[in-house]
PDB file of C-alpha atoms and ligand atoms in Angstrom:
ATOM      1  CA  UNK B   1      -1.125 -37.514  16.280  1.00 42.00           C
ATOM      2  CA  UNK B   2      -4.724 -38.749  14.989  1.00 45.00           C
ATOM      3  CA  UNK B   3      -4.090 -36.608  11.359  1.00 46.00           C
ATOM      4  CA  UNK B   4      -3.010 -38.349   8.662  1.00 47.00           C
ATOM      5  CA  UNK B   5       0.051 -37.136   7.150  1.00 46.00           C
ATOM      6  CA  UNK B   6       0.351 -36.883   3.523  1.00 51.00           C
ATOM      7  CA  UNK B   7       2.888 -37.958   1.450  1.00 58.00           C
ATOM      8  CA  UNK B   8       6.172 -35.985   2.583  1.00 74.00           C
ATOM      9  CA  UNK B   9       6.658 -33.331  -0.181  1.00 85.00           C
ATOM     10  CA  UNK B  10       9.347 -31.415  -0.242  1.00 91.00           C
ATOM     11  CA  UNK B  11       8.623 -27.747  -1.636  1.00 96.00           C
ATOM     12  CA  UNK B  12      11.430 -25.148  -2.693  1.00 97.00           C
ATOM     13  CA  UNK B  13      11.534 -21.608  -2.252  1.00 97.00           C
ATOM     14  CA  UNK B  14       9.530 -19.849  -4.542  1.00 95.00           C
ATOM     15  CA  UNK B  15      11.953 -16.921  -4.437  1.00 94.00           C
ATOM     16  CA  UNK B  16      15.466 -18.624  -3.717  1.00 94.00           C
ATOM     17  CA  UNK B  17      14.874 -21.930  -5.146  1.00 95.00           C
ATOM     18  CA  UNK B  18      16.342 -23.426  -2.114  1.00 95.00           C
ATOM     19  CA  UNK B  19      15.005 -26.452   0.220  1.00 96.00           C
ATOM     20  CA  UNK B  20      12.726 -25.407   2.101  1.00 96.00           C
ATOM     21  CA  UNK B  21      11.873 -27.768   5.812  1.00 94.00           C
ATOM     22  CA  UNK B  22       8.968 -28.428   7.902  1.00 91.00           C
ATOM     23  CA  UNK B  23       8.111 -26.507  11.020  1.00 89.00           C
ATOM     24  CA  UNK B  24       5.676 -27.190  13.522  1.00 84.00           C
ATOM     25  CA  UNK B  25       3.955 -24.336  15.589  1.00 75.00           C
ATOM     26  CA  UNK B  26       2.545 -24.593  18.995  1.00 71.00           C
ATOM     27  CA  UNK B  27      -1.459 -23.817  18.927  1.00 68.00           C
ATOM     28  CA  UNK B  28      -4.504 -24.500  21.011  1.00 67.00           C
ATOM     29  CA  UNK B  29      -5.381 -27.764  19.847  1.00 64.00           C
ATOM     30  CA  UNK B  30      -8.604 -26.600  18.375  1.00 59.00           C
ATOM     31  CA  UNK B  31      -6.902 -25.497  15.744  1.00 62.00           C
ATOM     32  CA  UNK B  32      -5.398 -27.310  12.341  1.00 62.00           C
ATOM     33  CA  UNK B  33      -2.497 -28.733  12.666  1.00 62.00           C
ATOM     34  CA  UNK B  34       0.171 -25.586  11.795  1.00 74.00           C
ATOM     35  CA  UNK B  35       2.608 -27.063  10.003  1.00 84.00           C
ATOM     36  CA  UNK B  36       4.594 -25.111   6.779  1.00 90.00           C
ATOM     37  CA  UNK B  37       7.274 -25.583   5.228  1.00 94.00           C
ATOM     38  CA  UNK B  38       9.862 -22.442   6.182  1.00 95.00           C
ATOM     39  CA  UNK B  39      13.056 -21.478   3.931  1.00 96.00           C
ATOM     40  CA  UNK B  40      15.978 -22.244   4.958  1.00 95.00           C
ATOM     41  CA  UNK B  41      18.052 -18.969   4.112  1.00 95.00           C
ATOM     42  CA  UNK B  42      18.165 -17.206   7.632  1.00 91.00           C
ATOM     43  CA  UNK B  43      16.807 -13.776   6.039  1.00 93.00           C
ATOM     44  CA  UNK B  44      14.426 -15.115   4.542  1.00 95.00           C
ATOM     45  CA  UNK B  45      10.572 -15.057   5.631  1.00 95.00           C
ATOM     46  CA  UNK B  46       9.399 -17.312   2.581  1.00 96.00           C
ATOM     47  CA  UNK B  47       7.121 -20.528   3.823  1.00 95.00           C
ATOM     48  CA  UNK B  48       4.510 -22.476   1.953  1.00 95.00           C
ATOM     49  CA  UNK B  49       1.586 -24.006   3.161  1.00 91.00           C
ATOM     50  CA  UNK B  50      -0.633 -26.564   1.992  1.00 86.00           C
ATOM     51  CA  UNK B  51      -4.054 -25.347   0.716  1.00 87.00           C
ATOM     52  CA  UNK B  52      -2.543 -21.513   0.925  1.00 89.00           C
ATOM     53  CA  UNK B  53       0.708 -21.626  -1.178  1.00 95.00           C
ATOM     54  CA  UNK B  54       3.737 -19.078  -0.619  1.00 96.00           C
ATOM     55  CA  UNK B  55       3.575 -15.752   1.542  1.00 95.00           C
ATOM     56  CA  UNK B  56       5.805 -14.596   3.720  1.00 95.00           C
ATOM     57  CA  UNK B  57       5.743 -14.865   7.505  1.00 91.00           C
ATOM     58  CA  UNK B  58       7.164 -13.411   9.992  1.00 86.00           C
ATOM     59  CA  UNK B  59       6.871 -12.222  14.180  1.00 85.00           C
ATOM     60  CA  UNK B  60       4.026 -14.973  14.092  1.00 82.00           C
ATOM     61  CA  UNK B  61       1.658 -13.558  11.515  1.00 86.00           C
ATOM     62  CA  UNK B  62       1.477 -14.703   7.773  1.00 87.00           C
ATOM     63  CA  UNK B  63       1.226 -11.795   5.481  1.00 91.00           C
ATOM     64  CA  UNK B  64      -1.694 -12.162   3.056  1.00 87.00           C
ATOM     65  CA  UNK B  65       0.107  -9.344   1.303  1.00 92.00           C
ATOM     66  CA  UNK B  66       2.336 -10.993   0.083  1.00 92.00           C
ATOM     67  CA  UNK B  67       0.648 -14.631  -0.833  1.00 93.00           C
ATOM     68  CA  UNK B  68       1.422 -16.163  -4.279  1.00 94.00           C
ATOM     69  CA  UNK B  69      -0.921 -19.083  -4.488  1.00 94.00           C
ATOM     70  CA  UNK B  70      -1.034 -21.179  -7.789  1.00 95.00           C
ATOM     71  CA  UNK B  71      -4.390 -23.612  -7.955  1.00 96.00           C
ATOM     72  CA  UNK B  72      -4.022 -26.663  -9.194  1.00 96.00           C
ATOM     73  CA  UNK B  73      -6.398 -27.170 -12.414  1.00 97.00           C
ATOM     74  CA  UNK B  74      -6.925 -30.805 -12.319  1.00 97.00           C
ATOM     75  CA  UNK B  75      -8.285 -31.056  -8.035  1.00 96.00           C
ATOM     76  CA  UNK B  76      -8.448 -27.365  -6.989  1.00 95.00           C
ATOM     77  CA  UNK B  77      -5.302 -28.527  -4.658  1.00 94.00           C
ATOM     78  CA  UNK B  78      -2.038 -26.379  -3.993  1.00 95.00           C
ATOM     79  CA  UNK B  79       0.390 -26.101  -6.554  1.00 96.00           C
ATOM     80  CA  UNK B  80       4.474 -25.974  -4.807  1.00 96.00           C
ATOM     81  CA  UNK B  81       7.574 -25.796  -6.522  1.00 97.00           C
ATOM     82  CA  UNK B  82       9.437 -29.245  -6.473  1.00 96.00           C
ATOM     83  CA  UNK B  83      12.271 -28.886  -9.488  1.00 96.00           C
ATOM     84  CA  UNK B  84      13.894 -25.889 -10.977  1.00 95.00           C
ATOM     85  CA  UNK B  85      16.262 -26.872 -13.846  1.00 95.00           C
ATOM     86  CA  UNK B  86      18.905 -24.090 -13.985  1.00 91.00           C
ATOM     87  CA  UNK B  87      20.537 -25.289 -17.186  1.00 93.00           C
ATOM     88  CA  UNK B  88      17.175 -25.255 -18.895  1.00 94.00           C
ATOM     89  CA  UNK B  89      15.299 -22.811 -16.809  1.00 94.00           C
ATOM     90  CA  UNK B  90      12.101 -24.225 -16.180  1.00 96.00           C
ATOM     91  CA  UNK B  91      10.405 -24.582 -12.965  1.00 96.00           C
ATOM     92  CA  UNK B  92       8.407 -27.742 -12.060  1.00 97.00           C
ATOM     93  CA  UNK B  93       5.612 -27.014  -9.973  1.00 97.00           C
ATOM     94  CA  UNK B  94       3.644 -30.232  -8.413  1.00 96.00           C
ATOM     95  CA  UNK B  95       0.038 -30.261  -6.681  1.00 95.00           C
ATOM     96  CA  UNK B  96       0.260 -31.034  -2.858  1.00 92.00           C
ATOM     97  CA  UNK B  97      -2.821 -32.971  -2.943  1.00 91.00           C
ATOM     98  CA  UNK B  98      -1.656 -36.769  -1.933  1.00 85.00           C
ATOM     99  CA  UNK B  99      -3.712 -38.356  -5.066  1.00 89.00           C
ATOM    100  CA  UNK B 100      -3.263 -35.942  -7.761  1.00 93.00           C
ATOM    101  CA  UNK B 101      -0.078 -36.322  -9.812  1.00 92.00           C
ATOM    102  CA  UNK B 102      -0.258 -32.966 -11.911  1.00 96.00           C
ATOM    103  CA  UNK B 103       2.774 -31.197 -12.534  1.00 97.00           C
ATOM    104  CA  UNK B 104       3.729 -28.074 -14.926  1.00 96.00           C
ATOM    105  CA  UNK B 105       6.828 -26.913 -16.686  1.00 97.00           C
ATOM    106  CA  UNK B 106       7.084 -23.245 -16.593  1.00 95.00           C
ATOM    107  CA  UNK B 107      10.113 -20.771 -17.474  1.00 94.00           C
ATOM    108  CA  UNK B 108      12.198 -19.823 -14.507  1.00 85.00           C
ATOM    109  CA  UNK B 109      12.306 -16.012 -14.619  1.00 73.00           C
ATOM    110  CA  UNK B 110      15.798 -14.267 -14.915  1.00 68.00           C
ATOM    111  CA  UNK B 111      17.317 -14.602 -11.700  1.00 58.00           C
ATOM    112  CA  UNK B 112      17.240 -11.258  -9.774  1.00 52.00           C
TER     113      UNK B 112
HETATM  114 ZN1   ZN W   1      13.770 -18.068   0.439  1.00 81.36          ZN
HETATM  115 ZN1   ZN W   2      -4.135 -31.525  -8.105  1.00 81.36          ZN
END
């Protein structure tokens, strides 16, 4: 491994609000490294990745149709969601970018 890992950051589903964990996918090496972060609800095709944000994935293809991407304003970076506060319903959404600190408080929508 000659990449240098970023701070571990731990994104939630942007649907489910649940943990989401890191997978690795086997590539040429060419390539970047693939790694996302994947939910962790069985049916669900949610993943995040750094520099892209949320879309859904699935049978080895991302779908750019369905890609919610939320730029941080401070650094450009990625914007995840880290926090969601039921009892208040706010969302905390952090930038992925290892030396940017932004964050943002935004109502939760009604759950669906
Ligand atoms: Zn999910
Ligand atoms: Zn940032």
């Amino acid at each position: 491994m000659k990449n240098h890992p970023k701070t571990p950051f731990f994104p939630l589903c942007d649907l489910h609000h649940s943990p989401m964990r890191r997978v690795m996918l086997e590539g040429p090496a060419s390539e970047e490294t693939r790694t996302f972060h994947q939910c962790e609800r069985r049916d669900c095709h949610r993943i995040f990745r750094d520099g892209y944000g949320y879309s859904d994935f699935a049978d080895g293809e991302f779908d750019a149709s369905r890609v919610s991407n939320r730029e941080c304003p401070v650094c450009g970076g990625t914007l995840y969601l880290a926090e969601v506060d039921r009892a208040r319903k706010v969302e905390t959404w952090e930038c992925a970018e290892m030396e940017c600190d932004y964050t943002e408080d935004v109502p939760s929508p009604p759950s669906r």
